[in-house]
Structure formats: structure tokens, C-alpha cells
C-alpha positions as a LaTeX table, in Angstrom:
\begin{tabular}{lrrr}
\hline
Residue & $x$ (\AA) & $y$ (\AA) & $z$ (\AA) \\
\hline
Unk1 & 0.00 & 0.00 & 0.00 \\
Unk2 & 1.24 & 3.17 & $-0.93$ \\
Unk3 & 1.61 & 5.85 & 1.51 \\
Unk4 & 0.17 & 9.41 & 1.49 \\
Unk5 & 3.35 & 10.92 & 0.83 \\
Unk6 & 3.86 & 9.02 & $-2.24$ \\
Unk7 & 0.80 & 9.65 & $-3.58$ \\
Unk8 & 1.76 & 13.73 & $-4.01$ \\
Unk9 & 5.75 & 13.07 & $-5.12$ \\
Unk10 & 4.45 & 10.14 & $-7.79$ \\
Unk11 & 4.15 & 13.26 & $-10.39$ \\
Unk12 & 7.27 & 14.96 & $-9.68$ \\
Unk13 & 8.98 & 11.13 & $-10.74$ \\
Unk14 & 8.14 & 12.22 & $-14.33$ \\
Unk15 & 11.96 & 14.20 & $-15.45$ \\
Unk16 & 9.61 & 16.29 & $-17.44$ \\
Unk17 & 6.89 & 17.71 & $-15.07$ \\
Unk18 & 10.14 & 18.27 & $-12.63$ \\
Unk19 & 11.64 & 20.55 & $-15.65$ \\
Unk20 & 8.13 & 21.86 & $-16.13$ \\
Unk21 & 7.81 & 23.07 & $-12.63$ \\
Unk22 & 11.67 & 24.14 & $-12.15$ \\
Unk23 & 11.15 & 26.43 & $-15.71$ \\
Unk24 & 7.92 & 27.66 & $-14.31$ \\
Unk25 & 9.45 & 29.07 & $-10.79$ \\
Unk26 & 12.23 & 30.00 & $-12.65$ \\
Unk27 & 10.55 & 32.47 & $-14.80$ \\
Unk28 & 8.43 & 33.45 & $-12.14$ \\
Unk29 & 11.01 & 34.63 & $-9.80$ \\
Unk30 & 14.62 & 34.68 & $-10.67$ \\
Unk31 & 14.45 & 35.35 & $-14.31$ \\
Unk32 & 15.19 & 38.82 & $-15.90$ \\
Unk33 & 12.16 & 38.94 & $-16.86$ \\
Unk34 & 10.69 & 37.68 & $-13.87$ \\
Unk35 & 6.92 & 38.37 & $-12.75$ \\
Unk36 & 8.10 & 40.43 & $-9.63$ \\
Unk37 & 9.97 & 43.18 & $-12.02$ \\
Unk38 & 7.24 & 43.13 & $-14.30$ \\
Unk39 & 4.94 & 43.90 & $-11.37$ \\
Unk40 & 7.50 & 46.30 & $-10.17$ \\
Unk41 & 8.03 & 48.53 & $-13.55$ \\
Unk42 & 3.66 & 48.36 & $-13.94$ \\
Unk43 & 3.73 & 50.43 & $-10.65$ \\
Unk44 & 6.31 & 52.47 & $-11.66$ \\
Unk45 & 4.68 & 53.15 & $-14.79$ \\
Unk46 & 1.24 & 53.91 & $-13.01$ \\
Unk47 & 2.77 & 56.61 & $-10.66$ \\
Unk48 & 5.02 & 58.46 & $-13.35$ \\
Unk49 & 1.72 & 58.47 & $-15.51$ \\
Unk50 & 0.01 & 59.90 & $-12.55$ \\
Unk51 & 2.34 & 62.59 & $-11.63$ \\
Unk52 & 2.54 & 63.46 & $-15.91$ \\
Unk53 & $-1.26$ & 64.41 & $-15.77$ \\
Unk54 & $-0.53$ & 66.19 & $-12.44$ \\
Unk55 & 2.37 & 68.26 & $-14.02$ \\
Unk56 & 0.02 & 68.98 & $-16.94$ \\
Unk57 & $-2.47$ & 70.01 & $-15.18$ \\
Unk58 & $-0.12$ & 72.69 & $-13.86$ \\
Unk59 & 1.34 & 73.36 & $-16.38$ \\
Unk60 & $-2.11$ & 74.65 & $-17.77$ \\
Unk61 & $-2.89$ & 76.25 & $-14.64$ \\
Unk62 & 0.70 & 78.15 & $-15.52$ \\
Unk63 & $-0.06$ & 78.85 & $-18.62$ \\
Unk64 & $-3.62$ & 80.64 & $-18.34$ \\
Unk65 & $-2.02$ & 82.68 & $-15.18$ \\
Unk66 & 0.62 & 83.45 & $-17.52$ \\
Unk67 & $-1.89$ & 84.56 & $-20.03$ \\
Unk68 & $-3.58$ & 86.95 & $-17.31$ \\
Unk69 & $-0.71$ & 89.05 & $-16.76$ \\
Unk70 & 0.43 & 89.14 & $-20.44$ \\
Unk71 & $-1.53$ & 92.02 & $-20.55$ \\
Unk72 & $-1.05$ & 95.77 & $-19.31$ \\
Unk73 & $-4.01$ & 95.65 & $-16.72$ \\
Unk74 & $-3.46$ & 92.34 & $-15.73$ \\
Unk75 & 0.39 & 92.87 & $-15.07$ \\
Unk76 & $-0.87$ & 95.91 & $-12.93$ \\
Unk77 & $-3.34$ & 93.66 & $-11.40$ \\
Unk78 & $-1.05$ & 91.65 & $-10.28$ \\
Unk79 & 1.56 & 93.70 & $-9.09$ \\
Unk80 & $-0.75$ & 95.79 & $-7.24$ \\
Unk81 & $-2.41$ & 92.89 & $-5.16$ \\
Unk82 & 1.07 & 90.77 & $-4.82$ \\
Unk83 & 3.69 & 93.47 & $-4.13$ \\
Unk84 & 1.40 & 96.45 & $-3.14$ \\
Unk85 & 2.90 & 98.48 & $-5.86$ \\
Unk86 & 1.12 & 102.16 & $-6.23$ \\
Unk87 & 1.07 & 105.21 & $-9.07$ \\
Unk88 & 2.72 & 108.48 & $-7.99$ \\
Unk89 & 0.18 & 110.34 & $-5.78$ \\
Unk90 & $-2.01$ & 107.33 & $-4.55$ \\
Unk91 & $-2.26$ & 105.81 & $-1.08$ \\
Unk92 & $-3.39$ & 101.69 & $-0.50$ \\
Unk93 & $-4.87$ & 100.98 & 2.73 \\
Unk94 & $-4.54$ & 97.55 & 3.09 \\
Unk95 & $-6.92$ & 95.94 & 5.11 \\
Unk96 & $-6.47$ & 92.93 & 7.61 \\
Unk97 & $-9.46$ & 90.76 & 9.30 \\
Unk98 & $-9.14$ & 89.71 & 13.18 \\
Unk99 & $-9.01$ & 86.44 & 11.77 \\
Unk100 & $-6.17$ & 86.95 & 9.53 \\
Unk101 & $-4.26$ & 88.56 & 12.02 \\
Unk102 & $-1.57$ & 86.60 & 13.85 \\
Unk103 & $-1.93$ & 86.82 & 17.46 \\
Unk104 & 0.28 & 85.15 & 20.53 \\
Unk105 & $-1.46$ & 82.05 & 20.66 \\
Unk106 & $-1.32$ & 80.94 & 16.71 \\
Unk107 & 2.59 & 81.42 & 16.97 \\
\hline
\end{tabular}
């Protein structure tokens, strides 16, 4: 009577279900090529994809920003609200909210 421990080896007897399985784990994990690099370089792939559409996206963002200020009253726009710039003979009051102040206990 055979025992159970035969019964599972009996197919790894056969020289070419032995190569079979050997090529198999092989190529699965040691390889070049292997599974885990593949699975690797996917994810790789996947987050440099991801961060392209994110740079795009700013880049667009950029580029209509860009487009604002091309002009003489956005330019003055913008340096007026950025770097409180004036004309000869004006005064700015700027303007500051209690909640945008800094106090002693935000520091």
C-alpha cells in the first residue's frame, strides 16, 4: 500500500513535469524577466503616468495665469495685489481681518 506521501511526489517522478515546474518558478522569480519586475516597472509606470497628468495640469494652470498678466491691466493687477505696488500720488490701505491677524497664541 502506498503511503500518502507518495501519492503527491508520484508526479514529480516524471523528469519532465520536474523541468516543467523548475522552468515555471524560474521564470516566475529569478528570471530577468521575472513576474516580480514586471509587477514592479507596472507600478512604476502607473505613478510616473500619474504625476505626468498632475504636471500637466499645472502646467495649464501656468499657462492661463501666464496669459492673465500678459496684458497691461493684468500685469498691474497683479503687481498691485502681490507686491502692493502704487502710481505716484495714490495711497493703499490695506486691510487685515481679526481672523487673519496673527496673534500670541497661533505662533
Amino acid at each position: 500500500m502506498a503511503s500518502p506521501k507518495n501519492k503527491y511526489l508520484k508526479p514529480f517522478k516524471n523528469i519532465f513535469i520536474l523541468i516543467l515546474v523548475v522552468f515555471a518558478v524560474w521564470m516566475l522569480f529569478f528570471d530577468a524577466n521575472s513576474w516580480l519586475i514586471h509587477h514592479e516597472l507596472n507600478t512604476e509606470i502607473e505613478d510616473l503616468e500619474n504625476e505626468k497628468d498632475y504636471y500637466k495640469k499645472e502646467i495649464a494652470k501656468d499657462k492661463k495665469d501666464l496669459k492673465k498678466i500678459s496684458s497691461e491691466e493684468g500685469l498691474e493687477r497683479f503687481a498691485r495685489e502681490e507686491y502692493y505696488m502704487k502710481r505716484e500720488n495714490e495711497e493703499i490701505y490695506i486691510i487685515e481681518y481679526e481672523d487673519s491677524l496673527k496673534t500670541k497664541k497661533d505662533e
